Short mmCIF file of C-alpha atoms in Angstrom, two decimals:
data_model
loop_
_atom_site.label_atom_id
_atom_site.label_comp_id
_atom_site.label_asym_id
_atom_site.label_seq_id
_atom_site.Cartn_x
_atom_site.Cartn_y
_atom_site.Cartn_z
CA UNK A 1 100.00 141.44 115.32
CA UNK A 2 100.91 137.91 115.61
CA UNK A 3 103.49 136.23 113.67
CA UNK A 4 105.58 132.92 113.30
CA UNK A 5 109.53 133.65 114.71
CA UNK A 6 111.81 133.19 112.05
CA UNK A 7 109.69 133.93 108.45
CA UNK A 8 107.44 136.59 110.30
CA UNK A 9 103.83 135.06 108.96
CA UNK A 10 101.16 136.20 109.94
CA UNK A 11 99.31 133.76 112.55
CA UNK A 12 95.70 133.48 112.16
CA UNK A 13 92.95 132.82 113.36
CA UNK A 14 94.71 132.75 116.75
CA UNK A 15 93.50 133.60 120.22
CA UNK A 16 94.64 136.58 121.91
CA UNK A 17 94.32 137.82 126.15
CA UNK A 18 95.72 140.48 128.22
CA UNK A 19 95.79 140.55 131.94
CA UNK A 20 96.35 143.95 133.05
CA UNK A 21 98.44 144.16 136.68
CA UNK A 22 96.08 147.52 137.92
CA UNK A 23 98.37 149.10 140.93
CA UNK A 24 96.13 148.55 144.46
CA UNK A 25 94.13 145.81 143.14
CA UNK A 26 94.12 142.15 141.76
CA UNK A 27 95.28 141.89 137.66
CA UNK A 28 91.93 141.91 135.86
CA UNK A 29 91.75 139.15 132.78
CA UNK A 30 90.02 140.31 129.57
CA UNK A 31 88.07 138.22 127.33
CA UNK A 32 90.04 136.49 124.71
CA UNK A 33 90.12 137.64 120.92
CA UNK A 34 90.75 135.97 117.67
CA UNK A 35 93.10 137.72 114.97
CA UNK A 36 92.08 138.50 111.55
CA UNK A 37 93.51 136.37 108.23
CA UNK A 38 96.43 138.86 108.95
CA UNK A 39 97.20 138.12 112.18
CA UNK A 40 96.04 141.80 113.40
CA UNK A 41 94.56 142.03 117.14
CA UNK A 42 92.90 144.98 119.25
CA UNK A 43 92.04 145.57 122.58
CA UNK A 44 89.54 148.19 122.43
CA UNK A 45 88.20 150.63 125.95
CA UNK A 46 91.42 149.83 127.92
CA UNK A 47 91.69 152.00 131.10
CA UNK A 48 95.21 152.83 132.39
CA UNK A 49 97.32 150.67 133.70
CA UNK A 50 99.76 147.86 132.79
CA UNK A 51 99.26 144.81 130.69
CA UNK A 52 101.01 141.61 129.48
CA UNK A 53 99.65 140.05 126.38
CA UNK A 54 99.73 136.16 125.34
CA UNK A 55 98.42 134.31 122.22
CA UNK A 56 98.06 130.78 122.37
CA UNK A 57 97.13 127.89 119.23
CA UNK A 58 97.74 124.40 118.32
CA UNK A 59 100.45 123.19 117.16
CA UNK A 60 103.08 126.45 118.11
CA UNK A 61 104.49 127.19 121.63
CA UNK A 62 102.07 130.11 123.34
CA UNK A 63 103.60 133.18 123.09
CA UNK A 64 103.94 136.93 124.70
CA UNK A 65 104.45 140.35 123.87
CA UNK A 66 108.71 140.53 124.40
CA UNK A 67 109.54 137.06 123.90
CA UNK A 68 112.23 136.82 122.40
CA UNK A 69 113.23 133.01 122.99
CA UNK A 70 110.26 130.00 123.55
CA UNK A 71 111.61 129.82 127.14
CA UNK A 72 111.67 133.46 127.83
CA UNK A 73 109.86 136.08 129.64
CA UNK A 74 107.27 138.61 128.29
CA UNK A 75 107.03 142.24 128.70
CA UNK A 76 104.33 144.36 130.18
CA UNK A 77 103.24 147.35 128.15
CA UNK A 78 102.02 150.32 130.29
CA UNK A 79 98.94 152.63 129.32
CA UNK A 80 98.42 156.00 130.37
CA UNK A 81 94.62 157.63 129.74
CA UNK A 82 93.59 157.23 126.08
CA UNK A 83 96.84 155.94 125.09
CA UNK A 84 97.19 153.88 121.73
CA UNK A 85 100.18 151.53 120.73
CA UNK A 86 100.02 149.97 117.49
CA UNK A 87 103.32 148.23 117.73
CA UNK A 88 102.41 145.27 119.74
CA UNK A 89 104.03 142.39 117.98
CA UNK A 90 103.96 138.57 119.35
CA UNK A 91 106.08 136.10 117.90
CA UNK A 92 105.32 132.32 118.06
CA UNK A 93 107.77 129.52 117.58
CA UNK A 94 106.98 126.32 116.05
CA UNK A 95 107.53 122.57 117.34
CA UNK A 96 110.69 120.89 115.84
CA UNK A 97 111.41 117.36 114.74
CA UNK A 98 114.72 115.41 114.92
CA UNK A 99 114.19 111.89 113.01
CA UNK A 100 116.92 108.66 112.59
CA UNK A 101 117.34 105.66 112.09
CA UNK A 102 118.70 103.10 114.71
CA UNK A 103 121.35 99.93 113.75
CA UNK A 104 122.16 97.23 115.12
CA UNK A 105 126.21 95.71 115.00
CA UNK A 106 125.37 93.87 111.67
CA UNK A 107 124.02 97.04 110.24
CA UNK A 108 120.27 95.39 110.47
CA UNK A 109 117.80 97.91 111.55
CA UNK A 110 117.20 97.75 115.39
CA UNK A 111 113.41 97.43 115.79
CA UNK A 112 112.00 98.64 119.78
CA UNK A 113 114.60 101.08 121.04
CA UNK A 114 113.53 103.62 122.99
CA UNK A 115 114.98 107.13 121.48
CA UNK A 116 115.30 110.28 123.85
CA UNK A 117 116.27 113.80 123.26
CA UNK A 118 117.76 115.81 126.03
CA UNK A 119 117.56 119.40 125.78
CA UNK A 120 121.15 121.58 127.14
CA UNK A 121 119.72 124.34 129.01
CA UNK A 122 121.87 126.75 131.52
CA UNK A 123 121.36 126.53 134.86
CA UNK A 124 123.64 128.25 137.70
CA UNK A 125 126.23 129.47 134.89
CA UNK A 126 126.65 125.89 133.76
CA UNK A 127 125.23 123.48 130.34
CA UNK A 128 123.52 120.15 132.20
CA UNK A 129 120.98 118.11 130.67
CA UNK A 130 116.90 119.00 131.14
CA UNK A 131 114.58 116.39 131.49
CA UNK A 132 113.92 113.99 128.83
CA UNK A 133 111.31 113.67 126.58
CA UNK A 134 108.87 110.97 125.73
CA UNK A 135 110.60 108.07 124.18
CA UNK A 136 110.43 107.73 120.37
CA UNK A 137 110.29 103.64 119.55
CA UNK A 138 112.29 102.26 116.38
CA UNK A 139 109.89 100.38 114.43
CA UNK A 140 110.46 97.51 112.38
CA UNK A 141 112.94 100.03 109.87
CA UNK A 142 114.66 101.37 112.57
CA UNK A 143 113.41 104.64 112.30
CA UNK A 144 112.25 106.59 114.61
CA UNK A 145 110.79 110.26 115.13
CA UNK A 146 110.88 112.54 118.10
CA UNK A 147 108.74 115.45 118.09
CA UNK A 148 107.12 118.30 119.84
CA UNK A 149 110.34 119.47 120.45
CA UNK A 150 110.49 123.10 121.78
CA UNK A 151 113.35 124.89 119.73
CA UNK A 152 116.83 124.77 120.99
CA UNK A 153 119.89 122.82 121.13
CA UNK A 154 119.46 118.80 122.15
CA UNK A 155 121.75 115.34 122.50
CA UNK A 156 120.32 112.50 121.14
CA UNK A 157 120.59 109.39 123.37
CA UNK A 158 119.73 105.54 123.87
CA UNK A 159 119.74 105.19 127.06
CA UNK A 160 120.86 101.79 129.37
CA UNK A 161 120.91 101.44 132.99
CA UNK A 162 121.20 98.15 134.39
CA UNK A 163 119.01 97.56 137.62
CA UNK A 164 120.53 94.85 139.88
CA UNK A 165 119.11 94.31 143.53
CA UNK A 166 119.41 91.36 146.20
CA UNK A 167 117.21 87.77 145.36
CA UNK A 168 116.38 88.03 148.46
CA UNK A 169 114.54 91.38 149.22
CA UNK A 170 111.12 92.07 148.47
CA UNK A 171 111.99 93.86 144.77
CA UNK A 172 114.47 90.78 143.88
CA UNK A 173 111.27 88.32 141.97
CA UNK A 174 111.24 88.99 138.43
CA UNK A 175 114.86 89.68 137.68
CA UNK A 176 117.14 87.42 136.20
CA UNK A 177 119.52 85.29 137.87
CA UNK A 178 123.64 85.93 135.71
CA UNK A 179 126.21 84.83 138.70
CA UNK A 180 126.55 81.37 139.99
CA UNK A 181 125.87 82.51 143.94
CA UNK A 182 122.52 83.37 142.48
CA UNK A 183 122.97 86.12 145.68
CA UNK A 184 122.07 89.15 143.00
CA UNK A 185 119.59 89.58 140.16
CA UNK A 186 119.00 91.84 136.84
CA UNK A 187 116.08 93.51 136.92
CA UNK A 188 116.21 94.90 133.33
CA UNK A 189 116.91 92.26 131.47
CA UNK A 190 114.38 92.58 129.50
CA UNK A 191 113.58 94.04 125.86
CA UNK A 192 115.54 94.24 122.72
CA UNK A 193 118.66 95.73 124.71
CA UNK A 194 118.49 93.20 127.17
CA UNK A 195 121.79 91.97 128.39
CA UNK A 196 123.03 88.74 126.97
CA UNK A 197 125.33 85.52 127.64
CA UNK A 198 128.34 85.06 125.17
CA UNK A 199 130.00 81.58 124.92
CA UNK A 200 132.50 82.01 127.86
CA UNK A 201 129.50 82.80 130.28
CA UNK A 202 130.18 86.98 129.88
CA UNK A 203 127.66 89.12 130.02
CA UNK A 204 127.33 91.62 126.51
CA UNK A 205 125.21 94.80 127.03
CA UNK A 206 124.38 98.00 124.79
CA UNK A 207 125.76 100.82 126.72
CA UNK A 208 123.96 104.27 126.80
CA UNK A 209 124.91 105.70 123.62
CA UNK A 210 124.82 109.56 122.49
CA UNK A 211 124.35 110.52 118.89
CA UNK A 212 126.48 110.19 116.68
CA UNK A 213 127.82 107.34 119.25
CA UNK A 214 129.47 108.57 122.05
CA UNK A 215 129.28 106.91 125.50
CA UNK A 216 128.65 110.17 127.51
CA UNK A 217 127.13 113.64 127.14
CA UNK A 218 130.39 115.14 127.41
CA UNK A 219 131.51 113.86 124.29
CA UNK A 220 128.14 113.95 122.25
CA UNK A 221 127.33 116.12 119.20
CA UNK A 222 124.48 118.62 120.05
CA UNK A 223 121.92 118.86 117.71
CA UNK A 224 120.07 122.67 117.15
CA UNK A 225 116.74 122.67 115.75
CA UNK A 226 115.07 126.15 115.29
CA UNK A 227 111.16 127.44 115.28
CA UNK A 228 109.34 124.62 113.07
CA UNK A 229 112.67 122.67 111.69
CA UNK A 230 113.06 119.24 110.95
CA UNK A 231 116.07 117.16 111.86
CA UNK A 232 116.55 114.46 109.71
CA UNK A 233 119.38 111.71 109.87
CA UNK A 234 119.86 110.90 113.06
CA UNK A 235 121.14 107.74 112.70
CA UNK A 236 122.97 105.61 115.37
CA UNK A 237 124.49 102.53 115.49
CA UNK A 238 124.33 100.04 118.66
CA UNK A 239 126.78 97.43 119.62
CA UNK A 240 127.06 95.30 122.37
CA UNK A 241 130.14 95.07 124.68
CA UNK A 242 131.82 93.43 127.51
CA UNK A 243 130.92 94.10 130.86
CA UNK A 244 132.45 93.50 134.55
CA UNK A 245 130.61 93.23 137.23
CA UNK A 246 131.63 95.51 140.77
CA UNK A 247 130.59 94.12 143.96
CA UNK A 248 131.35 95.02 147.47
CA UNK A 249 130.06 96.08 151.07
CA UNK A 250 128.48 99.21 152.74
CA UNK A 251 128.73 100.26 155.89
CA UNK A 252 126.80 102.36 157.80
CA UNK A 253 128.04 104.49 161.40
CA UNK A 254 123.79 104.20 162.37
CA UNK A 255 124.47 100.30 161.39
CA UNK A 256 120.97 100.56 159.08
CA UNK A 257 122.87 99.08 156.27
CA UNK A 258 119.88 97.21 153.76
CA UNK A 259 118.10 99.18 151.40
CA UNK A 260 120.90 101.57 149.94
CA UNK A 261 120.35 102.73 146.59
CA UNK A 262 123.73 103.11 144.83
CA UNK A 263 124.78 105.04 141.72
CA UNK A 264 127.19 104.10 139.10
CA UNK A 265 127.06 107.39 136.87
CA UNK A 266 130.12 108.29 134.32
CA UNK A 267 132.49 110.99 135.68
CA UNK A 268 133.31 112.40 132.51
CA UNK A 269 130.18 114.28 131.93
CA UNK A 270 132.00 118.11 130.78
CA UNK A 271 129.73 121.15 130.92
CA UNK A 272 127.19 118.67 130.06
CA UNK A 273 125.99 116.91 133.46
CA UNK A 274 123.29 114.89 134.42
CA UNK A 275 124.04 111.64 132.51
CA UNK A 276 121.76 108.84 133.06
CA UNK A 277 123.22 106.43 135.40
CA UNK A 278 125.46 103.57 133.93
CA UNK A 279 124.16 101.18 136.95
CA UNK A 280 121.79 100.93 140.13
CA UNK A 281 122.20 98.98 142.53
CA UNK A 282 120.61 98.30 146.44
CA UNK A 283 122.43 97.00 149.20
CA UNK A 284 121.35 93.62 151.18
CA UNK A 285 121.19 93.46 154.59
CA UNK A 286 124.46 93.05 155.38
CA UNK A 287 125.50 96.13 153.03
CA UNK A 288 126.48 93.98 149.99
CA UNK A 289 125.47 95.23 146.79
CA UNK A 290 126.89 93.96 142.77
CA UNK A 291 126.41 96.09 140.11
CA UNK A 292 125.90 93.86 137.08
CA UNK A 293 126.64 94.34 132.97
CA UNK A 294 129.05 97.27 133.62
CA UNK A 295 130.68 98.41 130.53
CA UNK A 296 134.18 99.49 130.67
CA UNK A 297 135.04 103.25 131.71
CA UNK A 298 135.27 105.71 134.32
CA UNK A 299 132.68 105.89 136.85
CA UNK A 300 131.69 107.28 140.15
CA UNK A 301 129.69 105.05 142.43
CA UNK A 302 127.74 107.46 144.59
CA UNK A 303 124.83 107.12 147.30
CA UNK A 304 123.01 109.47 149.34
CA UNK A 305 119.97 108.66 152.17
CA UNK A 306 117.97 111.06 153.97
CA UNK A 307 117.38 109.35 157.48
CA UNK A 308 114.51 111.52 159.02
CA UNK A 309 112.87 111.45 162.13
CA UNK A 310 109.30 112.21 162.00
CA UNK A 311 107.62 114.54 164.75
CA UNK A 312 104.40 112.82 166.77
CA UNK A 313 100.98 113.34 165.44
CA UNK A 314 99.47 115.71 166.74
CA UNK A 315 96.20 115.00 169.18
CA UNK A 316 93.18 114.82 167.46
CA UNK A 317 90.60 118.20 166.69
CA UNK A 318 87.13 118.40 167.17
CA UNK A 319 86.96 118.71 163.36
CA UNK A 320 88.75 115.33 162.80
CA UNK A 321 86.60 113.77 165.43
CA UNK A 322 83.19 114.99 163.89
CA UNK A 323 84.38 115.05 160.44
CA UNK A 324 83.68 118.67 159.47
CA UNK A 325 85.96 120.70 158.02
CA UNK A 326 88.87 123.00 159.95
CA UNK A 327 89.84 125.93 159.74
CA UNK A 328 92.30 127.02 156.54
CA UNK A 329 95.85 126.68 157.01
CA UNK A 330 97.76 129.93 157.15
CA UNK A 331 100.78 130.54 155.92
CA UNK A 332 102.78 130.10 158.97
CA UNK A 333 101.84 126.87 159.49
CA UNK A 334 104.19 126.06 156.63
CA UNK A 335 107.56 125.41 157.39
CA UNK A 336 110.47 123.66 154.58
CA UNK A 337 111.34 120.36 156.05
CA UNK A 338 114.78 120.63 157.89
CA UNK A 339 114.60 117.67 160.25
CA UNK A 340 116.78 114.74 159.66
CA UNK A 341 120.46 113.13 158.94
CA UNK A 342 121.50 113.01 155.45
CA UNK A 343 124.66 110.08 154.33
CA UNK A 344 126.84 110.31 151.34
CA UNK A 345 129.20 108.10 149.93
CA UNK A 346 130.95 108.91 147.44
CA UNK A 347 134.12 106.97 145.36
CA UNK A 348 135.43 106.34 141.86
CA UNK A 349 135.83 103.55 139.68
CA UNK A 350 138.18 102.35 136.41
CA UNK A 351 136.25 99.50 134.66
CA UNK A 352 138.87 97.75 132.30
CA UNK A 353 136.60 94.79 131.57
CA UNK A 354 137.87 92.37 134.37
CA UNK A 355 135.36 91.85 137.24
CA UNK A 356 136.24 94.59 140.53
CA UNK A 357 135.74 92.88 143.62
CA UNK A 358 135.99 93.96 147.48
CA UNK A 359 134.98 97.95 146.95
CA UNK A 360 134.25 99.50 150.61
CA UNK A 361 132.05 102.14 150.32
CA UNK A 362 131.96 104.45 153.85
CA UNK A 363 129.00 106.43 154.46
CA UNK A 364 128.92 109.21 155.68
CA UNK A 365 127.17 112.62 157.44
CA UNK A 366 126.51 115.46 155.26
CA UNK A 367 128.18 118.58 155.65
CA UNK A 368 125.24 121.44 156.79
CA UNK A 369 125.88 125.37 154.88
CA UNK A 370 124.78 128.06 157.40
CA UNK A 371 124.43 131.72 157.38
CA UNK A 372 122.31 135.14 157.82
CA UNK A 373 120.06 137.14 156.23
CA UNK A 374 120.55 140.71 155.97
CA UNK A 375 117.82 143.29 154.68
CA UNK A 376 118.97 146.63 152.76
CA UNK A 377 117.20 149.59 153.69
CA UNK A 378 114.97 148.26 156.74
CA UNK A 379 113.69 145.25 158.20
CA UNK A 380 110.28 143.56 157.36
CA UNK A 381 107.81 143.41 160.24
CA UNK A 382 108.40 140.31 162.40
CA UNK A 383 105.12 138.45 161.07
CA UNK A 384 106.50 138.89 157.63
CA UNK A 385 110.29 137.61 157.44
CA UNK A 386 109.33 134.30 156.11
CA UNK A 387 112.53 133.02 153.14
CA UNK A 388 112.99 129.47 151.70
CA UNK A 389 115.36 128.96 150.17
CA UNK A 390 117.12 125.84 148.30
CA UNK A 391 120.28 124.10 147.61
CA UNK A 392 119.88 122.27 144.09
CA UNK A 393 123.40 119.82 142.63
CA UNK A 394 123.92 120.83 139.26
CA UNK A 395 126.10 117.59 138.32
CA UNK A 396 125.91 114.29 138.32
CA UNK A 397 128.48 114.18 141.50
CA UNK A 398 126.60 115.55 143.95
CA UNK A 399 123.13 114.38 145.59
CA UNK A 400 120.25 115.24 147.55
CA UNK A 401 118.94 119.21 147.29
CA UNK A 402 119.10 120.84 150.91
CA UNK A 403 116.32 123.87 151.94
CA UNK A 404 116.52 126.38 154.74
CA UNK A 405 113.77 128.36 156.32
CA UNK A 406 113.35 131.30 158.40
CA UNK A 407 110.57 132.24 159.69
CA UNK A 408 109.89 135.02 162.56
CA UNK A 409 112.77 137.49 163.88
CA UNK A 410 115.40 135.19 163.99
CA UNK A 411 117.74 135.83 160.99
CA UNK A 412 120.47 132.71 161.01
CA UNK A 413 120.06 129.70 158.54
CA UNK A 414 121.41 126.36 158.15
CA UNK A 415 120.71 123.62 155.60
CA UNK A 416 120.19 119.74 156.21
CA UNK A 417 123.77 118.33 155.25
CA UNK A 418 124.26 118.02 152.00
CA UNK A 419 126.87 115.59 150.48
CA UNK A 420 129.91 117.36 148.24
CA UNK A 421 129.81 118.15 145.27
CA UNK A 422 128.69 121.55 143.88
CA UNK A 423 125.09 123.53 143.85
CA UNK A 424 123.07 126.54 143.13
CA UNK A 425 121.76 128.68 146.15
CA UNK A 426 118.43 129.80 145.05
CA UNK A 427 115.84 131.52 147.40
CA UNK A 428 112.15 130.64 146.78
CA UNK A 429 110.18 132.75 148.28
CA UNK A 430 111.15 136.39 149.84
CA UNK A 431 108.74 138.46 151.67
CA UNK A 432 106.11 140.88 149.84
CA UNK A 433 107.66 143.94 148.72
CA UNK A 434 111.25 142.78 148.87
CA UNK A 435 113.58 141.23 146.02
CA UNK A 436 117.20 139.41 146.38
CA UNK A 437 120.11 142.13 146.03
CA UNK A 438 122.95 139.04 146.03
CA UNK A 439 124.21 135.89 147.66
CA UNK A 440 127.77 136.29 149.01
CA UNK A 441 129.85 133.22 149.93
CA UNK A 442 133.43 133.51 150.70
CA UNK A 443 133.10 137.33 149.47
CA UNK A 444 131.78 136.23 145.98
CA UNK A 445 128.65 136.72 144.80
CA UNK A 446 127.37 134.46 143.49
CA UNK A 447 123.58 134.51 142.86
CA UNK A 448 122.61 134.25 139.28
#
């Protein structure tokens, strides 16, 4: 049977598939079915074996026998000869709304903001920030509407980052000149949160603001929605404020200093990470960079490059010189990407509303994380050891992921350096027949 999470309505008509996993052989789909007007399903002439079952519709989240959560896994049910279950219950959950309305400083409603929800998920043992969704736009009330929204806990935000990069590089036309040196532009200047000039010759910007009007994630109000609820008053209120701007000069021990893309991102981000970042910024030439419209706070201005040196080409095949096909790619031919020199720099910043001037910001090499492998109970056959694995940052404070690889008899690993900050070892693929028992670092484990 198929029913809605939460009330426990029937679903109907609604289509319904198994895939059964048969032991020595590929899983076998069977054709879909539709329930009845009471949600009821059966799979009739099943041999034995073991089978997940889905149900999928418009307008709910797709489903699966043992789902207990829209992000969660399903269960297999397992079939001996002429075996009947009669329990097989799916639950679906419903799309949730969260709705507002957006003011401006006089209380006027703000027409053209862009409205994001950010759902908290867990990842590595901590709360950061998923992606964001689809921008709802204010209209000409103010209001706005964001849904679609799988169930679960969110943080409303409007969110600013000012863009500023050197007039004189190839992405400086189109921005807007807001020093007298002219050296620097604003590239998003632009919009109804557009930066703007006060009398004195300041520059006034919204700042990224989190429901109910917070300036970071840290200190915003989460927002549950369950299976099919709507959300209503939202409502936020925008004002502008002053800004500083931060200039200074990179440097580089390779001397490649132009072309740096630099983070401003607040350092009070909590459990929550993954702010959006307050301010961007590339360097010139010379390794001079401004970040414009900075509102006051506490920041941490933060770069990372990946200089990599690419391997020749390799000679030309018959194939490519009489443009038939090759032969397939096999598996070994794959290897995760480990050449190259990754800089960091990393340093923090008090904004007080006065412009900061003169920052030196040292680059430098990333720190590599090596180890081994070891194998419980045996040791797969040479042509099979193949593990990736990753390095992902789970805050705002650190930067690039890092991979290893191993591939062959050899059983040692090493990263590409990664700058600090902290991450979550994950391995990615494993040989067949083999699953991850724990990750130990500094006797801890600490694999999720």
């Amino acid at each position: 049977m198929v029913v809605l999470a939460g009330s426990g309505a029937p679903v109907a008509p609604m289509r319904v598939g198994d895939v059964m996993a048969a032991s020595g052989g590929p899983p076998t789909a069977h054709p879909r079915l539709v329930t009845g007007a009471d949600g009821q399903f059966a799979f009739r002439g099943l041999a034995k074996g073991t089978f997940g079952v889905s149900a999928s519709k418009l307008g709910v989240l797709p489903g699966a026998y043992g789902m207990l959560r829209p992000d969660g896994s399903g269960q297999t049910i397992a079939l001996d000869e002429a075996e009947r279950r009669a329990d097989v219950t799916i639950r679906l959950f419903r799309y949730a709304t969260i709705a507002g309305t957006v003011l401006d400083e006089s209380g006027e409603p703000f027409a053209g903001v862009p409205v994001r929800a950010i759902r908290r998920v867990l990842a590595g043992g901590h709360r950061v920030l998923g992606p964001r969704t689809v921008p709802a736009m204010t209209d000409d009330r103010g209001m706005y509407r964001l849904t679609s929204l799988t169930p679960g806990e969110y943080v409303v935000v409007i969110a600013q980052t000012q863009n500023s990069v050197a007039a004189t590089g190839p992405s400086g036309s189109g921005g807007t000149y807001v020093t007298a040196d002219r050296k620097f532009v604003l590239t998003s200047a632009a919009g109804p949160l557009a930066a703007t000039l006060d009398a004195a010759g300041r520059l006034l910007a919204y700042p990224t603001t989190y429901y109910p009007g917070s300036r970071t994630a840290a200190q915003a109000t989460p927002i549950a929605v369950g299976s099919g609820e709507e959300r209503l008053g939202v409502d936020m209120v925008l004002s502008q404020l002053p800004t500083a701007n931060i200039s200074g000069r990179l440097t580089a021990p390779d001397g490649q200093l132009e072309g740096y893309q630099l983070r401003l991102t607040p350092s009070d981000t909590g459990s929550a990470t993954n702010d959006p970042d307050a301010g961007i910024a590339t360097t010139d030439a010379d390794g001079s960079f401004m970040f414009l419209a900075v509102p006051s706070g506490q920041y941490v201005l933060q770069t990372t490059r990946l200089i990599r040196v690419l391997p020749p080409p390799p000679p030309p095949t018959a194939a490519a010189s009489t443009g038939r096909a090759g032969p397939p790619l096999t598996a070994q031919q794959f290897t995760f990407p480990q050449g190259g020199t990754v800089y960091w720099a990393t340093t923090p910043l008090s904004i007080a509303g006065d412009d900061v001037r003169d920052v030196s910001l040292l680059v430098q090499t990333g720190v590599a994380v090596s180890g081994r492998l070891e194998f419980d109970g045996g040791v797969p056959s040479a042509d099979r050891v193949g593990v990736a694995g990753s390095m992902t940052p789970i805050d705002t404070t650190s930067g690039l992921p890092g991979g290893f690889a191993l591939n062959g008899p050899q059983r040692q690993f090493a990263t590409t350096g990664l700058p600090p900050g902290r991450y979550m070892a994950t391995i990615n693929f494993i040989p067949p027949g083999w699953a991850l028992k724990s990750v130990m670092a500094g006797g801890v484990d600490i694999s999720e």
